[in-house]
mmCIF file of C-alpha atoms in Angstrom:
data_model
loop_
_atom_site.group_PDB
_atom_site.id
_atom_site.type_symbol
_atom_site.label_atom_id
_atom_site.label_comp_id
_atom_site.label_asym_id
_atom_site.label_seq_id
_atom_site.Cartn_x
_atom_site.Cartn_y
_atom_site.Cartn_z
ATOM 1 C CA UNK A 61 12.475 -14.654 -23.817
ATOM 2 C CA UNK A 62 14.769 -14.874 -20.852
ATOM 3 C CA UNK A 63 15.463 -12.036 -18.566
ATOM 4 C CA UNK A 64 18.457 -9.671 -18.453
ATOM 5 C CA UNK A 65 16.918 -6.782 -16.389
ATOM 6 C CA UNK A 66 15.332 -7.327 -13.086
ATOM 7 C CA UNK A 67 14.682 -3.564 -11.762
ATOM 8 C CA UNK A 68 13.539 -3.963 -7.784
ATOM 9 C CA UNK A 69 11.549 -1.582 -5.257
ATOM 10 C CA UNK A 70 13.496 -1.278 -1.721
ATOM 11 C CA UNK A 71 11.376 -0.580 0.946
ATOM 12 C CA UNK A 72 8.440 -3.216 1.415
ATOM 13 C CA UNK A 73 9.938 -5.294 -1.784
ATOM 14 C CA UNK A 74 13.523 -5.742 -1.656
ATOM 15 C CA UNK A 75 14.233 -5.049 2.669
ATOM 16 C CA UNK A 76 12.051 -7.091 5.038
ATOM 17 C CA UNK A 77 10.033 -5.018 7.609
ATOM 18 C CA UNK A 78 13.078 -4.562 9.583
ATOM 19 C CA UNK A 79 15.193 -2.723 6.897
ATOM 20 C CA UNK A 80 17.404 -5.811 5.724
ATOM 21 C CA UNK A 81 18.322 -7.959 2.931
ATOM 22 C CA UNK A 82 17.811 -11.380 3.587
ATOM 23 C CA UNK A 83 20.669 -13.632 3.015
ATOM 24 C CA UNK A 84 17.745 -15.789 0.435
ATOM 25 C CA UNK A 85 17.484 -12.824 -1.298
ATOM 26 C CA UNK A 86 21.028 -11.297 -1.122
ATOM 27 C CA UNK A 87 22.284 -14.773 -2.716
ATOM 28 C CA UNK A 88 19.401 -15.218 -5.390
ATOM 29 C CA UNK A 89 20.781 -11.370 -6.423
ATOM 30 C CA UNK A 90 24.130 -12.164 -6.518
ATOM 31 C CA UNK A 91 23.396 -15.423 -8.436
ATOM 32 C CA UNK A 92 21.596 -13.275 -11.068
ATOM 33 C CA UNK A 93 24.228 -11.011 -11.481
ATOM 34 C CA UNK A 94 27.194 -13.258 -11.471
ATOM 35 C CA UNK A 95 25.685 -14.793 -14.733
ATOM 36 C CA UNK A 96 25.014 -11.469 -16.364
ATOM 37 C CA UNK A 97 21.905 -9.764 -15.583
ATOM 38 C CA UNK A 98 21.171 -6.111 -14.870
ATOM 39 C CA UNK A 99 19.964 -5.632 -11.590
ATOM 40 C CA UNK A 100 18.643 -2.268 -10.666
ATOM 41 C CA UNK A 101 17.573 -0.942 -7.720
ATOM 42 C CA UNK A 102 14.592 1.581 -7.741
ATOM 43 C CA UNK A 103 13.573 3.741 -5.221
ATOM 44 C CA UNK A 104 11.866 6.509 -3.830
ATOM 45 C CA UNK A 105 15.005 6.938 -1.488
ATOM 46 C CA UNK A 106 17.804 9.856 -2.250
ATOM 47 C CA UNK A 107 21.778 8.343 -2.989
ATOM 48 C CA UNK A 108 22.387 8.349 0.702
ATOM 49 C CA UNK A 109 19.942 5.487 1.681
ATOM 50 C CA UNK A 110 20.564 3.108 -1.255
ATOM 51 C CA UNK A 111 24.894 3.222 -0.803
ATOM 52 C CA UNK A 112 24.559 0.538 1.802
ATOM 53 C CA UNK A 113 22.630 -1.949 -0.045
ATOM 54 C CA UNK A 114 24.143 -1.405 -3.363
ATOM 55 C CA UNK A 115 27.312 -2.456 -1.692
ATOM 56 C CA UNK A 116 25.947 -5.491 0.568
ATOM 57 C CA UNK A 117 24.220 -7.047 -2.866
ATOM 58 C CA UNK A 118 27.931 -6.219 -5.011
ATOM 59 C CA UNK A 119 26.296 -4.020 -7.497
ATOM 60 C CA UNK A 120 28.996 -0.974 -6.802
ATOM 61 C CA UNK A 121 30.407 -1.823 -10.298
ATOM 62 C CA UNK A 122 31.369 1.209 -13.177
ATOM 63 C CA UNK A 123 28.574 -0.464 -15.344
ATOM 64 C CA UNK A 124 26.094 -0.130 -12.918
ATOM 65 C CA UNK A 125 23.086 2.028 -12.187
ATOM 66 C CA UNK A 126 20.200 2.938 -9.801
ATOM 67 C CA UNK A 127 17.067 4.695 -9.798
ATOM 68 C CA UNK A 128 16.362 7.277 -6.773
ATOM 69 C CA UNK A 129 13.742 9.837 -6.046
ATOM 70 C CA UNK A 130 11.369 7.436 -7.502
ATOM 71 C CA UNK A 131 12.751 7.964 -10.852
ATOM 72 C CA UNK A 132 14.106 11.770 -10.929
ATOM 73 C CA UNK A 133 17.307 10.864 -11.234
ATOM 74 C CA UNK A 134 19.658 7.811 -12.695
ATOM 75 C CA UNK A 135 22.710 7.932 -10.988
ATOM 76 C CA UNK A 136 25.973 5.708 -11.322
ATOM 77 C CA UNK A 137 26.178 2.886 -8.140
ATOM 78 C CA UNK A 138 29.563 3.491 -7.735
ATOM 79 C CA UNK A 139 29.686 7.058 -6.680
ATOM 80 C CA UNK A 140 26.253 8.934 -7.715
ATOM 81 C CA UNK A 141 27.248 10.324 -10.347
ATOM 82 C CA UNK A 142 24.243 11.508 -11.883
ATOM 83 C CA UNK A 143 23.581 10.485 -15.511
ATOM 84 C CA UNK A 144 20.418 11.857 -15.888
ATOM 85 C CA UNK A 145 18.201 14.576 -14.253
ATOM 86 C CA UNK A 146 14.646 15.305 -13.668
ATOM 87 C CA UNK A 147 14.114 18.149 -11.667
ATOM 88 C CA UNK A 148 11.251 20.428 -9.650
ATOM 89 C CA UNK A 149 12.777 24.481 -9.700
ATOM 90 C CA UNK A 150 12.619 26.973 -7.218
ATOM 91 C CA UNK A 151 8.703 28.015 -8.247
ATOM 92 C CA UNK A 152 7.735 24.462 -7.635
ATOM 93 C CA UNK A 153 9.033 24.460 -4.721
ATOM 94 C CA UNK A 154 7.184 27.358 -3.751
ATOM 95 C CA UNK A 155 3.586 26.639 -5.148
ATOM 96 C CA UNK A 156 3.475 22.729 -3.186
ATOM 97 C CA UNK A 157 5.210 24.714 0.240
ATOM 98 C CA UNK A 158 1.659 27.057 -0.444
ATOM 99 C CA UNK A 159 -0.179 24.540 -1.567
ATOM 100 C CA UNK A 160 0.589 21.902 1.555
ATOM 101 C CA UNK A 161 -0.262 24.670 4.089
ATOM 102 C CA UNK A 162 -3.935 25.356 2.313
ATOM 103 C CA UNK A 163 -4.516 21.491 2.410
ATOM 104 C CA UNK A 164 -3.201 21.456 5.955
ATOM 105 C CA UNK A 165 -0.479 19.339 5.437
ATOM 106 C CA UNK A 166 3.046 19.019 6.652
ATOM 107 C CA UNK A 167 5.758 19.342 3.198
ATOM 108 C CA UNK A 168 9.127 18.606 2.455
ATOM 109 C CA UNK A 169 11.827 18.961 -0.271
ATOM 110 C CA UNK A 170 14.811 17.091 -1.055
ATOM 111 C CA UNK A 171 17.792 17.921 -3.223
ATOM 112 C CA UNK A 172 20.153 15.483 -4.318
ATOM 113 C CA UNK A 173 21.483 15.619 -0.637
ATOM 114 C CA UNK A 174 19.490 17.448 1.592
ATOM 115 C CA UNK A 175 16.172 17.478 3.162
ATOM 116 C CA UNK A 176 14.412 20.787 3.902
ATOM 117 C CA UNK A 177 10.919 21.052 5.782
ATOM 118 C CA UNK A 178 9.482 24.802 6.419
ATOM 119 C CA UNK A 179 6.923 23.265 9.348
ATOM 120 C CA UNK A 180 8.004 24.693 12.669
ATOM 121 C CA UNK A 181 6.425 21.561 13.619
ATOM 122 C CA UNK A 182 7.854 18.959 12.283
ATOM 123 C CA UNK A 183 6.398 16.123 11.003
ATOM 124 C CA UNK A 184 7.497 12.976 12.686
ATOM 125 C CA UNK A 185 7.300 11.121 8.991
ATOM 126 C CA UNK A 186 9.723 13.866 8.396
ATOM 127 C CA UNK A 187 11.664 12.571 10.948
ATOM 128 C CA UNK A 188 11.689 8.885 10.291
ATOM 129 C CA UNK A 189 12.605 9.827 6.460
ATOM 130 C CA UNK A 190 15.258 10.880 8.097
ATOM 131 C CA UNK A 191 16.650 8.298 9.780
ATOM 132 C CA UNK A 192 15.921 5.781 7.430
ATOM 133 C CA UNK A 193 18.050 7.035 4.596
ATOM 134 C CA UNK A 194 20.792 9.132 6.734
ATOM 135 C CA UNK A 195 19.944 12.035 4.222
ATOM 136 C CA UNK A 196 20.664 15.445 6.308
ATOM 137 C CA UNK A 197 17.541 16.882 7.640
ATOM 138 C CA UNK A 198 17.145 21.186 7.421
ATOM 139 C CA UNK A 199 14.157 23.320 9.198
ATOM 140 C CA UNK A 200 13.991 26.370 6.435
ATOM 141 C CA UNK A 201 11.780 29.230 6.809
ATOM 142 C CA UNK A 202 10.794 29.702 2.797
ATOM 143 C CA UNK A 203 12.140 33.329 3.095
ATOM 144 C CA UNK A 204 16.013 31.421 3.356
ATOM 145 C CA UNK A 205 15.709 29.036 1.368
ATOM 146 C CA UNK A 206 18.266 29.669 -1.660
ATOM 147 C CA UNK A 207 16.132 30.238 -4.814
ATOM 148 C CA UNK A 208 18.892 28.653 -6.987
ATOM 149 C CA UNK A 209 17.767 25.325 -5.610
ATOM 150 C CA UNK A 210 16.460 22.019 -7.784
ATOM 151 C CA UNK A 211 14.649 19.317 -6.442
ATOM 152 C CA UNK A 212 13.974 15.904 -7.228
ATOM 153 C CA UNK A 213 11.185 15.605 -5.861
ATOM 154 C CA UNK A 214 9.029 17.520 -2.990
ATOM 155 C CA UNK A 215 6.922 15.692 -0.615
ATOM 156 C CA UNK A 216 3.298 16.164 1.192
ATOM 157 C CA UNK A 217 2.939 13.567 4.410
ATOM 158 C CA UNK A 218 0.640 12.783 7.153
ATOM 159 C CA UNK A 219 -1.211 9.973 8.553
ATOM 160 C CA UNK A 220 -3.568 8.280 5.618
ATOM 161 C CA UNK A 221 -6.722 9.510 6.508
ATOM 162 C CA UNK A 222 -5.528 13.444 6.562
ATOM 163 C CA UNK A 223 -3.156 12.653 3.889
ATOM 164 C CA UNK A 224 -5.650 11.087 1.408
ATOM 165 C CA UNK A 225 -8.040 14.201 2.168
ATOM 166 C CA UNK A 226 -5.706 16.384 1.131
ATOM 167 C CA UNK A 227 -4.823 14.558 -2.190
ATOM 168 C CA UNK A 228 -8.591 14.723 -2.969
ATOM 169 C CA UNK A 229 -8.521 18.309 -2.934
ATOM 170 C CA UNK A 230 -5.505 18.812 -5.102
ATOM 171 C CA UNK A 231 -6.754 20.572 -8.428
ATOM 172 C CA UNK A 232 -6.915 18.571 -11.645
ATOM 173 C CA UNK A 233 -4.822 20.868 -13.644
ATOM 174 C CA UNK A 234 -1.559 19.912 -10.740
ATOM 175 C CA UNK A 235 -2.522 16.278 -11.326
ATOM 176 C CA UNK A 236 -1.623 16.716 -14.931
ATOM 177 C CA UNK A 237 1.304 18.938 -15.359
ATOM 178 C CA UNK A 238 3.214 17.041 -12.323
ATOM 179 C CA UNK A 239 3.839 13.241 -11.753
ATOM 180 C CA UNK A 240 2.174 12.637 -8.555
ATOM 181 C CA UNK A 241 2.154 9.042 -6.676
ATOM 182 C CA UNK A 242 1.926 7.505 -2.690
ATOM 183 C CA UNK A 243 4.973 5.674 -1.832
ATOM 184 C CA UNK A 244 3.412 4.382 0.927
ATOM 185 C CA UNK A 245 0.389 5.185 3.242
ATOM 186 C CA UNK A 246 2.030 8.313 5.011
ATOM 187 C CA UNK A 247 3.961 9.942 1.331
ATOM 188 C CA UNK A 248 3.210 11.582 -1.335
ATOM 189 C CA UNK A 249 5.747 12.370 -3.567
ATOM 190 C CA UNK A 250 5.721 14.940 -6.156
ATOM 191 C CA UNK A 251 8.102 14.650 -9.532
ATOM 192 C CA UNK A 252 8.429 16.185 -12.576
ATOM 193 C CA UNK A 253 5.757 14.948 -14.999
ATOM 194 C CA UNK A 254 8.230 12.996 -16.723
ATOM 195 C CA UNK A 255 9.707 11.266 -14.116
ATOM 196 C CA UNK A 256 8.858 8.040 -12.630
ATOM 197 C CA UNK A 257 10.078 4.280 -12.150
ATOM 198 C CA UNK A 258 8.689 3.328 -15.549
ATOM 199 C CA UNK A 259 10.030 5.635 -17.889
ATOM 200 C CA UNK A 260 13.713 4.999 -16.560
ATOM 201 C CA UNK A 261 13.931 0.905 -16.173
ATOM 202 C CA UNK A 262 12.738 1.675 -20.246
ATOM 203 C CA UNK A 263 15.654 4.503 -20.816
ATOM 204 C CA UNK A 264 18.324 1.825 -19.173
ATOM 205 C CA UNK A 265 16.841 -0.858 -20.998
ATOM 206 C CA UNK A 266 16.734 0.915 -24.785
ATOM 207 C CA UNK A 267 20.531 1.903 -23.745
ATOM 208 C CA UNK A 268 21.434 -1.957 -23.139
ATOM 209 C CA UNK A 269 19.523 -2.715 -26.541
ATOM 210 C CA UNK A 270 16.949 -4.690 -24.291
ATOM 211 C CA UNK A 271 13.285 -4.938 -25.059
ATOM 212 C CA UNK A 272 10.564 -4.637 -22.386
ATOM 213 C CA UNK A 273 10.059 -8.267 -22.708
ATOM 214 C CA UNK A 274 13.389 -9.186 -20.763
ATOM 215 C CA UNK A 275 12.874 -6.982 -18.178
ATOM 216 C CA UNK A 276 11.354 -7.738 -14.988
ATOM 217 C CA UNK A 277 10.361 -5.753 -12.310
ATOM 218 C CA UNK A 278 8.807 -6.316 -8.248
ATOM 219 C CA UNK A 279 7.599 -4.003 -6.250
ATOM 220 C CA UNK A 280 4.489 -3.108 -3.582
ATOM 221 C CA UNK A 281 3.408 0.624 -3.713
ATOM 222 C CA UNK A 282 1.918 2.821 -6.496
ATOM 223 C CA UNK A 283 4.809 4.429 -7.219
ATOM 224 C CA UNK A 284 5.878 1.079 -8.713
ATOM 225 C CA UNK A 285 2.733 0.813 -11.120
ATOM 226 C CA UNK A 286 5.116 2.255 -14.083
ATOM 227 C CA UNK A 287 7.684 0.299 -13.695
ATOM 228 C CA UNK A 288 5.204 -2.881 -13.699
ATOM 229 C CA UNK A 289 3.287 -1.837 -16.135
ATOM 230 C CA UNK A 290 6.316 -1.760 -18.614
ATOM 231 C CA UNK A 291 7.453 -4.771 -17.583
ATOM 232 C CA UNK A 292 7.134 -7.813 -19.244
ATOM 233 C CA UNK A 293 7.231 -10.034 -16.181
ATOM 234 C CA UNK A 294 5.764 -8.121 -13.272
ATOM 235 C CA UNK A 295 5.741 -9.243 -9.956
ATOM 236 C CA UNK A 296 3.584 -8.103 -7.006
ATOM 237 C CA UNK A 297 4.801 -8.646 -3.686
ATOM 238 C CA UNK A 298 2.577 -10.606 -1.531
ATOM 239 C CA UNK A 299 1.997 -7.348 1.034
ATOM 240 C CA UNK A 300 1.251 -5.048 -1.897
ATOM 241 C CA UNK A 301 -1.599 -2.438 -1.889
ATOM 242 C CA UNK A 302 -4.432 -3.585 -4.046
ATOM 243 C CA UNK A 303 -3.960 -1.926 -6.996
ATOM 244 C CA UNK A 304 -0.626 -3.384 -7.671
ATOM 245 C CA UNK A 305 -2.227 -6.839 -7.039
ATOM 246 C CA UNK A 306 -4.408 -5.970 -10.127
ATOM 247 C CA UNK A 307 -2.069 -5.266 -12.964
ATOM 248 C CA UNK A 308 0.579 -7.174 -11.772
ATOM 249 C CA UNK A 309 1.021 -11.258 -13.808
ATOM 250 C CA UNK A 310 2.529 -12.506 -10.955
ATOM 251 C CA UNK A 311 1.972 -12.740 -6.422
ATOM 252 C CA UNK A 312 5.236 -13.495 -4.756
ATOM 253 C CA UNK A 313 5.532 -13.816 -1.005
ATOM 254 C CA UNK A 314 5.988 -10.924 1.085
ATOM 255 C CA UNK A 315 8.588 -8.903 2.005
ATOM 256 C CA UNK A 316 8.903 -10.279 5.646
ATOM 257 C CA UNK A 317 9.071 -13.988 3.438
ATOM 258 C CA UNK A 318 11.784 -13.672 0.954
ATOM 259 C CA UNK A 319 9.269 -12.720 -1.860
ATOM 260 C CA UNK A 320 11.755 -11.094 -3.858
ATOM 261 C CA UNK A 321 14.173 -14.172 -3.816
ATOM 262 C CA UNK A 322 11.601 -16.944 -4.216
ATOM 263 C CA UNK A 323 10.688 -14.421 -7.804
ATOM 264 C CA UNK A 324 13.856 -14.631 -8.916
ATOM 265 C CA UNK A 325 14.206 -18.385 -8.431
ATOM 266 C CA UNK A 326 11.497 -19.101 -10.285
ATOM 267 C CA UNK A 327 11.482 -16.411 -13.138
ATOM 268 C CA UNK A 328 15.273 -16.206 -13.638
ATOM 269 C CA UNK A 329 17.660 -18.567 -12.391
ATOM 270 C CA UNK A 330 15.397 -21.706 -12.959
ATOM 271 C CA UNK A 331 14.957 -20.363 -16.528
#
């Protein structure tokens, strides 16, 4: 069955190590959509930091959509425009600021369009977050931070070996009732349970009348398990973590090799 939705991880699938698009995979993209597939980009990054590229591939069309906050929210290309929600409230906000300090970790929260960290000290992963996406970046004792706040997601970060300690001591019962995944070595983000790449490339695709078996997705991290899991052609890049390596059907090159292009050549446009 050929494919007609190819959803995509940024950072360490779709941008090289230095934060670009390659012009190999900017034209294999283009190619794609030109002759009428759905390509979405999905990503752990707010609005802010996924503008840019949306516009460099030519995917700021009314039709189209993209996946941010690792799957909290589905939001129009063109503008933002959310079109569906998934969102932490003011007392989960609260409990993960507690919870971060009792693990000894630093913690911050993002709305649709700002960042907010409570540590005096702030964490230079903090920082970088940042700077990669251009979303605004707020120090906020918890005492002024506006209660009437919702979040799509809040966020506990540190170097690996502090930040894996600290997810081993998280209780069971949080595990459950939240959606709870590493973006990368130094993140972990925090969701509502429902929320997460997988459920939302299968939401677009029921709304296109598209079965899991044209869809394709790539990616590198565990928060892109769900998304490859549901796919029906799933593609690890070649500088994934292991356990994407393991349920993914497919090894592409890495991100720093066009792996992302060289997937879509073979799976798509030579199809």
């Amino acid at each position: 069955m050929a494919i007609k939705l190819i959803a995509i991880d940024m950072d360490g699938t779709l941008l090289n190590p230095q934060n670009e698009i390659t012009p190999r995979v900017q034209a294999a993209i283009q190619k794609v959509s030109n002759i009428g597939v759905v390509v979405i980009l999905a990503t752990g990054r707010p609005f802010v930091g996924v503008q840019r590229y949306l516009k460099e591939l030519g995917l700021q069309k009314d039709s189209q959509y993209c996946i941010t906050h690792n799957g909290a929210l589905i939001q129009k290309a063109t503008d933002g425009e959310c079109v569906s929600e998934l969102l932490l409230n003011f007392n989960d906000y609260l409990y993960f600021e507690k919870l971060s300090r009792v693990l000894g970790v630093h913690f911050q929260a993002l709305t649709k369009t700002e960042m907010f960290t409570s540590n005096q000290d702030i964490s230079e992963y903090t920082v970088h977050e940042a700077w990669m996406t251009g979303i605004p970046l707020r120090y906020r004792r918890v005492s002024d931070m506006d209660c009437n706040l919702y979040f799509p997601k809040v966020m506990m970060l540190d170097p690996p070996e502090l930040l894996d300690y600290a997810i081993s001591r998280i209780p069971d019962s949080v595990l459950q009732k939240y959606s709870i995944m590493k973006s990368s070595p130094y993140y972990l983000e925090i969701l509502d349970k429902r929320a997460n790449k997988g459920t939302r490339i299968k939401l677009i695709a029921e709304q296109l009348g598209l079965t899991r078996h044209e869809v394709m997705a790539i990616g590198d991290q565990e928060n892109d398990l769900a998304m490859l899991e549901y796919a029906g052609i799933s593609i690890a890049m070649g500088n994934s973590i292991s356990s994407v390596r393991k349920i993914a059907q497919f090894i592409t090159n890495t991100n720093a090799e066009d792996g992302v292009a060289l997937a879509i050549e073979n799976f798509v446009l030579r199809s």
